[in-house]
Each structure stands twice: as C-alpha cells, then as structure tokens.
Coordinates of N, CA and C and ligand atoms in Angstrom, one line a residue:
X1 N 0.8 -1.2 0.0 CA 0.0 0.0 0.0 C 0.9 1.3 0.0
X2 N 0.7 2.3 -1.3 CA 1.8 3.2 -0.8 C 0.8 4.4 -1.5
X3 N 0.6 5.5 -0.3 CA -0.7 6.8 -0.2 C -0.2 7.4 -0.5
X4 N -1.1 8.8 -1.4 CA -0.1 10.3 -1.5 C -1.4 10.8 -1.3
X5 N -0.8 11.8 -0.2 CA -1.5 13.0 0.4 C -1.4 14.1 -0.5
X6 N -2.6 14.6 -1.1 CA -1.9 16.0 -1.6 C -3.0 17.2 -1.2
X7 N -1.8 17.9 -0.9 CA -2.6 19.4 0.1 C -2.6 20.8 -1.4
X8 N -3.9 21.3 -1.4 CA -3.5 22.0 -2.7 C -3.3 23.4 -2.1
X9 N -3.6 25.1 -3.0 CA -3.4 26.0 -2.7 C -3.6 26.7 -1.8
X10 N -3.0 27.2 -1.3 CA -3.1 28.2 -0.1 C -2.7 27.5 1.6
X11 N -2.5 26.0 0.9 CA -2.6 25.2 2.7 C -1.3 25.5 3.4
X12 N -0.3 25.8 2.3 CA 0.9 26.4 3.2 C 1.0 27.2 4.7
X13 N -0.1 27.9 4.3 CA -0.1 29.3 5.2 C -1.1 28.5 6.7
X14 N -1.4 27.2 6.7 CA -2.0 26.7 7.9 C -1.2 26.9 8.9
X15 N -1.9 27.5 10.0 CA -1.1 27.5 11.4 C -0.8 29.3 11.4
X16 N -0.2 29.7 10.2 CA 0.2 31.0 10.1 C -0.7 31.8 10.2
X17 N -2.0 31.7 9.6 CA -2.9 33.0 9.4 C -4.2 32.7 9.2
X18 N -5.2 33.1 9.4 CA -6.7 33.1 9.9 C -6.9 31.6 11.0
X19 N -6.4 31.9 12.1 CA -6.5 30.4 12.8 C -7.5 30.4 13.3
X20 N -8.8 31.5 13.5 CA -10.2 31.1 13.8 C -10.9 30.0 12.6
X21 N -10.5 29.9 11.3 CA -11.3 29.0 10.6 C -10.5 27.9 10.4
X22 N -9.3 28.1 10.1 CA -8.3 26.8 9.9 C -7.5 26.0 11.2
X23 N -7.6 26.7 12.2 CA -6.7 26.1 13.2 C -5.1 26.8 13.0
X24 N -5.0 26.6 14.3 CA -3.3 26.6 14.6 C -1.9 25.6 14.1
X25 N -2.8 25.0 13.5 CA -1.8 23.0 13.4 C -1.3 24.0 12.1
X26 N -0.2 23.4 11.7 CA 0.8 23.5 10.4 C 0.9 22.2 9.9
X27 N 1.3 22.7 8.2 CA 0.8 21.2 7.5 C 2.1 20.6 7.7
X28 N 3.4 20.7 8.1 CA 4.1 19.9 8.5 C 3.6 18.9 10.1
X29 N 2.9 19.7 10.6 CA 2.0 18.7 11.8 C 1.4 18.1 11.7
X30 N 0.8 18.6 10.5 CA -0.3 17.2 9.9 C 0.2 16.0 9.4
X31 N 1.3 16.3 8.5 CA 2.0 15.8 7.7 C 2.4 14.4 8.7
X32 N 3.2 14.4 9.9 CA 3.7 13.7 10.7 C 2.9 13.0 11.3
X33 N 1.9 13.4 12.0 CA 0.5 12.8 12.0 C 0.1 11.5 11.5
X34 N -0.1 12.1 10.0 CA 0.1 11.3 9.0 C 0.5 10.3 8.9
X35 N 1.9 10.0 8.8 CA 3.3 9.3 8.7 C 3.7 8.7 9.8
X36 N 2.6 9.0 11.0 CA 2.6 8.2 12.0 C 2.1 7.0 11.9
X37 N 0.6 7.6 11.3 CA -0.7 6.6 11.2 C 0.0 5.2 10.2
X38 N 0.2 5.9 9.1 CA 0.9 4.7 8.4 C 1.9 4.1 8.2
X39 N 2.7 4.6 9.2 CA 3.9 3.7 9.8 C 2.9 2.6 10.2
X40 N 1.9 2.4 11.4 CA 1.6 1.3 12.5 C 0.8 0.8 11.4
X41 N 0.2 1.0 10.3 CA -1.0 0.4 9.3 C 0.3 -0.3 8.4
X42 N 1.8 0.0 8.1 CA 2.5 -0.8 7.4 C 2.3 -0.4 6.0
X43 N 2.1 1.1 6.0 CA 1.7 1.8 4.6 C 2.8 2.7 4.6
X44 N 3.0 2.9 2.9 CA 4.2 3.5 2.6 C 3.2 5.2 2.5
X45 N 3.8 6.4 2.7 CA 2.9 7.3 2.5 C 4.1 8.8 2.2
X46 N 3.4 9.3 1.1 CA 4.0 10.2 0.6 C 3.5 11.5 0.7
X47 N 3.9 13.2 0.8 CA 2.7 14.2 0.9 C 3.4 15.2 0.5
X48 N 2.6 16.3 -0.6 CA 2.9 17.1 -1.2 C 1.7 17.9 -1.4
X49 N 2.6 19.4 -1.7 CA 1.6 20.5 -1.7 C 1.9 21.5 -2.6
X50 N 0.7 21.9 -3.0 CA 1.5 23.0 -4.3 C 0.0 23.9 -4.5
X51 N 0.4 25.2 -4.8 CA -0.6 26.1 -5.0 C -0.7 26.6 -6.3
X52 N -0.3 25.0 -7.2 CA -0.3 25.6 -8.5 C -1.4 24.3 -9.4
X53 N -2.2 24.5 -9.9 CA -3.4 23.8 -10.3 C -2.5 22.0 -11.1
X54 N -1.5 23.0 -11.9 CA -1.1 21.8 -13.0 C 0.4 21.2 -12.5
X55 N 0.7 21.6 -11.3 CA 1.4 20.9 -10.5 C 0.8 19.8 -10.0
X56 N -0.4 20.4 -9.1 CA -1.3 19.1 -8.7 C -1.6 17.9 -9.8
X57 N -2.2 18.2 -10.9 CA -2.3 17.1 -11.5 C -1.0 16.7 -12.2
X58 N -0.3 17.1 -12.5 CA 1.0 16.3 -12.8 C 1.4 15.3 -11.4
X59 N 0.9 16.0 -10.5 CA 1.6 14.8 -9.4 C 0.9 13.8 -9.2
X60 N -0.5 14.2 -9.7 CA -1.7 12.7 -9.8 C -1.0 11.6 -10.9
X61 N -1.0 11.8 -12.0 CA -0.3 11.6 -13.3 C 0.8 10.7 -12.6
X62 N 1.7 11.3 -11.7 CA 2.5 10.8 -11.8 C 2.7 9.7 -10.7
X63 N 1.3 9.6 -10.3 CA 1.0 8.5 -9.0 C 1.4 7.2 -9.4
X64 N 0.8 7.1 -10.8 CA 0.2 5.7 -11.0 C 2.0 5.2 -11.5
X65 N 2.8 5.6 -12.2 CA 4.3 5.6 -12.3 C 4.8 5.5 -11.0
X66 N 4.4 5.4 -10.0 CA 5.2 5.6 -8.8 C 4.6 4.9 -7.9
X67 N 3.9 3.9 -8.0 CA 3.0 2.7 -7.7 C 2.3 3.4 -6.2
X68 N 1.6 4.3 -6.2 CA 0.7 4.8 -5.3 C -0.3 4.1 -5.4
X69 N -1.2 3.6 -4.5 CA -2.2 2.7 -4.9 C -3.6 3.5 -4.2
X70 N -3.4 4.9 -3.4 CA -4.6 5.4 -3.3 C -4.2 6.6 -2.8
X71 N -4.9 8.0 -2.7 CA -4.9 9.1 -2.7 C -5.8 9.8 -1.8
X72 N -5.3 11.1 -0.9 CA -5.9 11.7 0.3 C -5.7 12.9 -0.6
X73 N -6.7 13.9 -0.6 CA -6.7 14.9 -1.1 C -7.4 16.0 -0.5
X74 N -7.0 17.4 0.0 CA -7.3 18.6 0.2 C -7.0 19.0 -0.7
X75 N -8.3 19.6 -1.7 CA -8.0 20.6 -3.1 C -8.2 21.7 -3.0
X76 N -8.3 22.3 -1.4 CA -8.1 23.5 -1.3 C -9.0 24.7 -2.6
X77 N -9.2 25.9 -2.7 CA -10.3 26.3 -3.5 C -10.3 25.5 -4.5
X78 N -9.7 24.8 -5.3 CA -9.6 24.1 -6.8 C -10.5 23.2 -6.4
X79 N -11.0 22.8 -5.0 CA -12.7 22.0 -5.0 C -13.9 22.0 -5.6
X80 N -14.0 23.6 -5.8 CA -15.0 24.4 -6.0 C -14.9 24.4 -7.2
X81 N -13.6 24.9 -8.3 CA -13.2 25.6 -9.5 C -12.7 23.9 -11.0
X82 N -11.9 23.4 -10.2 CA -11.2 22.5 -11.3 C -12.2 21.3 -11.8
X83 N -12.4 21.2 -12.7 CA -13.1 20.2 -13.8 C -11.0 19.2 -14.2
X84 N -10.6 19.9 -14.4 CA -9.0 19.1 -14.2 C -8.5 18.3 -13.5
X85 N -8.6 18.9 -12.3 CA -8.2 18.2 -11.7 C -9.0 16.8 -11.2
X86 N -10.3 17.0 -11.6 CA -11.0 15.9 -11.5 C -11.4 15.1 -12.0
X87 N -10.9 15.5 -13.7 CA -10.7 14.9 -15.1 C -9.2 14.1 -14.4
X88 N -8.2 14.2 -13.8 CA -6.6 13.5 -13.5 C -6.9 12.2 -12.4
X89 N -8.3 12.7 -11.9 CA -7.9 11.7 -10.8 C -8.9 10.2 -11.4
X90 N -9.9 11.1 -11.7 CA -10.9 9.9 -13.0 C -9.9 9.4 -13.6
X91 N -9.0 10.3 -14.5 CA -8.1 9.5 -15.5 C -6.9 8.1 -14.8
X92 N -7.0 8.4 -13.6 CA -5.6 7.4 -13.1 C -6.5 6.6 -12.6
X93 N -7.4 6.7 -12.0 CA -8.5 5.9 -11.7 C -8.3 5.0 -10.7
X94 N -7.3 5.6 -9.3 CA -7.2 5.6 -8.2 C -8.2 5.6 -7.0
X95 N -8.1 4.9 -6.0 CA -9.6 5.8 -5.1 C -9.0 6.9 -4.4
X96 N -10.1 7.8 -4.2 CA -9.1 8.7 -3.6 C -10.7 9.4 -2.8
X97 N -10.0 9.9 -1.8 CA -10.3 10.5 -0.5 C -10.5 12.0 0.1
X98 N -11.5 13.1 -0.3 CA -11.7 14.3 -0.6 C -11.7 14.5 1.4
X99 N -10.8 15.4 1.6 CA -11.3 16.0 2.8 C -11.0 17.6 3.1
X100 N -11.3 17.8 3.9 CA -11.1 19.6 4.6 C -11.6 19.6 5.7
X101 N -10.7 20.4 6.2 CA -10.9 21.0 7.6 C -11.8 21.7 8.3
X102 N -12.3 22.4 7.1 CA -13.8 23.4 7.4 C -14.9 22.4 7.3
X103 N -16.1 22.9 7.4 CA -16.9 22.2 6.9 C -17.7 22.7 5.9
X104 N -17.5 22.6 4.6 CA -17.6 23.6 3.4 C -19.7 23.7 3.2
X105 N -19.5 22.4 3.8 CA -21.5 23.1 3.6 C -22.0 24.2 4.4
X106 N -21.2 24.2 5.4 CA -21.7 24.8 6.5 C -21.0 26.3 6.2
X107 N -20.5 26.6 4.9 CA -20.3 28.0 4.9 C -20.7 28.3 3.9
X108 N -19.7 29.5 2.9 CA -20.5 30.2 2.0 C -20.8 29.5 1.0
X109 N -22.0 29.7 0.0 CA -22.8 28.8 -0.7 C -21.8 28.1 -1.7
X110 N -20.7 28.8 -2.3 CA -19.8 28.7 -3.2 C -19.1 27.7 -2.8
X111 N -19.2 27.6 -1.3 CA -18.1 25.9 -1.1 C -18.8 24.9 -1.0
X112 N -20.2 25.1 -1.5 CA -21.1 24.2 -0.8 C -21.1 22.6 -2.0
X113 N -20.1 23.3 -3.2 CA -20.0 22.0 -4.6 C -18.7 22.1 -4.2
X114 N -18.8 20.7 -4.7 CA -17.1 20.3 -4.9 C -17.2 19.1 -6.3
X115 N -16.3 20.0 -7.4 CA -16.2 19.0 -8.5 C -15.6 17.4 -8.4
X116 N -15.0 17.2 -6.9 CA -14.0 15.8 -7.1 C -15.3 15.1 -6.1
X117 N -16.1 15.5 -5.4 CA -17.2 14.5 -4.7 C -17.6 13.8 -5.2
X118 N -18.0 13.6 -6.8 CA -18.9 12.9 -7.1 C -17.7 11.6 -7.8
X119 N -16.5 11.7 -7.6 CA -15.3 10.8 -8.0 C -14.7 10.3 -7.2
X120 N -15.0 11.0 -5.8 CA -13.9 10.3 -4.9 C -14.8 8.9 -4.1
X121 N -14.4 8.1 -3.6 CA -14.8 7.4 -2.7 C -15.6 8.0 -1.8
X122 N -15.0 9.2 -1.2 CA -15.8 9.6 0.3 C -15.0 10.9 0.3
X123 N -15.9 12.0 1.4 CA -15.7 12.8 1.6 C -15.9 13.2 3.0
X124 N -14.6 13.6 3.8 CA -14.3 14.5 5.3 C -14.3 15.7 5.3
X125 N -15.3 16.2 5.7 CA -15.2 17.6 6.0 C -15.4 18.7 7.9
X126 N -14.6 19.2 8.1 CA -15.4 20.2 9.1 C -14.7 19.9 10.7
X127 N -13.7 19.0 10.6 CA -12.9 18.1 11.6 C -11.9 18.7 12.1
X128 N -11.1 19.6 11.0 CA -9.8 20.5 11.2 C -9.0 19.4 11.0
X129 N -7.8 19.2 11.4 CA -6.5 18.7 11.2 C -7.0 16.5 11.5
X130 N -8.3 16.3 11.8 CA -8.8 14.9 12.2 C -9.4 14.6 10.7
X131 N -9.9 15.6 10.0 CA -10.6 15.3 9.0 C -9.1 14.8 7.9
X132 N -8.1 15.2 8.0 CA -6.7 14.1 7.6 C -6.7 12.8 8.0
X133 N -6.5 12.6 9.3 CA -6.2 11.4 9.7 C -7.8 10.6 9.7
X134 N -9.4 11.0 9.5 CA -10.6 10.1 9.1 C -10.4 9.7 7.9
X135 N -10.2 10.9 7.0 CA -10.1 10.4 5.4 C -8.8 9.3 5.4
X136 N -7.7 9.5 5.7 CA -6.8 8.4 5.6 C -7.1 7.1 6.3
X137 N -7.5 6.9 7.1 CA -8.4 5.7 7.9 C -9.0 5.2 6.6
X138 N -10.1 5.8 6.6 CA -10.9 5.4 6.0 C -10.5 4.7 4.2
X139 N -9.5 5.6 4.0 CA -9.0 5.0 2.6 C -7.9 3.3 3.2
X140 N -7.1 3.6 4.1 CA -6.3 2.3 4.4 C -7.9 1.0 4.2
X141 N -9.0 1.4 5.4 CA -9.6 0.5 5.7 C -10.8 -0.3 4.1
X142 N -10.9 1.0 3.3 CA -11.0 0.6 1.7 C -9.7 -0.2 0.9
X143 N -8.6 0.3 1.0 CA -7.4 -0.5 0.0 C -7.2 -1.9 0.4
X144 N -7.7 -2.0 2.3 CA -7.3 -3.5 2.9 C -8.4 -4.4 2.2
X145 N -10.0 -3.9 2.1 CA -10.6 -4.4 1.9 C -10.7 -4.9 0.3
X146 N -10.1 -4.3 -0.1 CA -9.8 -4.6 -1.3 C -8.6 -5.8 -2.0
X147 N -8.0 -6.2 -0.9 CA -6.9 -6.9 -1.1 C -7.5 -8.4 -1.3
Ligands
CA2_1 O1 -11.6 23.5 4.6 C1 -10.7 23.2 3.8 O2 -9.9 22.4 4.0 C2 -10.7 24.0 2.4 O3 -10.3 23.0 1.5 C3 -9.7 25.1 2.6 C4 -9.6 26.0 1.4 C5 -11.0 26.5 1.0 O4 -10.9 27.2 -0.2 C6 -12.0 25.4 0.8 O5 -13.2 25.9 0.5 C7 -12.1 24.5 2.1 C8 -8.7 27.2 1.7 C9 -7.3 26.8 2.1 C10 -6.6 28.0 2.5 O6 -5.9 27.7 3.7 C11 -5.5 28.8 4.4 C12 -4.9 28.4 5.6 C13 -4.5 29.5 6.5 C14 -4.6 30.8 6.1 C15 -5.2 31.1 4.9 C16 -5.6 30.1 4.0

C-alpha cells in the first residue's frame, strides 16, 4: 500500500494566518500525524503540496508511475473551480479520498459544490486537522478491503 496525500493552494499558510477558521496546526504537523498513522497500518505514504493547479495534477499523473495505490486529497479552493483536476484523478482511476478541515457546507454557498465528490470514494469535512487522519483511515480500511 503506498498513499499520496496532496494538500493544494493556499494550505501552506496553515497555522500561520486566519487560525479562527483553519486552526493553529501546520501542514508539517499534519503531515507527521500522517506518517505516524501509516507507519503502524505498514503503509508507505508520501505528501505534497502545491498552489499551482497543473502541479497538482502532474503529481496525480505521476502516481500511477510511482505505484501509489490510493490518494488523500485537500483541493483547497480548486474544490469548487477545477473540472482538471478531477478529469486526472478519473483518469488514473485511483480511489481517492476528498477531505477539509472546514466544513464547506456549512459555509459560503460557493463551497457548498465540490467537482471531485462525485469521483472520490468519500468525503471528510469540518474536523480540522482529524478530517486528515478520518479520510486516511478510512481510505487504508477501503485499499485493505480490497486486497
Ligand atoms: O476547509 C478546507 O480544508 C478547504 O479546502 C480550505 C480551502 C478552501 O478554499 C476550501 O473551501 C475549504 C482554503 C485553504 C486556505 O488555507 C488557508 C490556511 C490558512 C490561512 C489562509 C488560508
């Protein structure tokens, strides 16, 4: 089993700035978190972040070459906006795992669609820095079941 986490635009700045909506955690704290969980699950896990749309899907692209066998994803605004990015992840045809820390229904109407929902397996929302480690759960306990 080997996962790629990918954090998209703007998540850099977690920890740093508006911490009433995003929290205080930094994505290097998540990140470890992370790399905790799948150490003890015996999962290989990789994580990357980019605030650039065709970054992101080049690193989808380049999952399936790099024998990633399932995907955790925060698409960060490109939720709302990319038909691309949701065209890359259909195309690799990976399962993959939508989450965020807000809870996007529960705010402004514009975050209330997300073009990769209707592609991913499942969707975490509204948890903060847990809505990481649910969606990754939840994808290990899909890839096992799958074995
Ligand atoms: O709740 C989430 O995880 C989001 O994916 C975060 C995106 C937002 O556009 C989505 O609607 C929901 C925004 C990420 C920006 O992250 C920041 C973190 C700290 C400071 C500023 C932005």
């Amino acid at each position: 089993m080997k996962i790629l986490v990918l954090h998209g635009p703007n998540l850099n700045l977690l920890g740093l700035r508006e911490p009433t909506i995003y929290g205080q955690t930094n994505l290097a704290h998540i990140d470890a978190g992370l790399q905790d969980m799948a150490a003890e699950a015996n999962c290989e896990l990789v994580t990357f972040q980019s605030n650039h749309e065709g970054t992101l899907i080049d690193r989808v692209h380049q999952a399936l070459a790099d024998g990633v066998t399932g995907i955790v994803i925060n698409p960060g605004g490109l939720t709302h906006t990319s038909i691309a990015l949701r065209d890359a992840i259909t195309g690799v045809g990976l399962p993959t795992v939508e989450v965020h820390l807000s809870n996007i229904h529960a705010r402004e109407e514009f975050r209330h669609h997300s073009y990769l929902a209707p592609i991913a397996i499942g969707q975490v929302a509204g948890f903060g820095p847990l809505s990481y480690r649910l969606g990754l759960q939840a994808l290990i306990y899909h890839l096992q079941k799958a074995d």
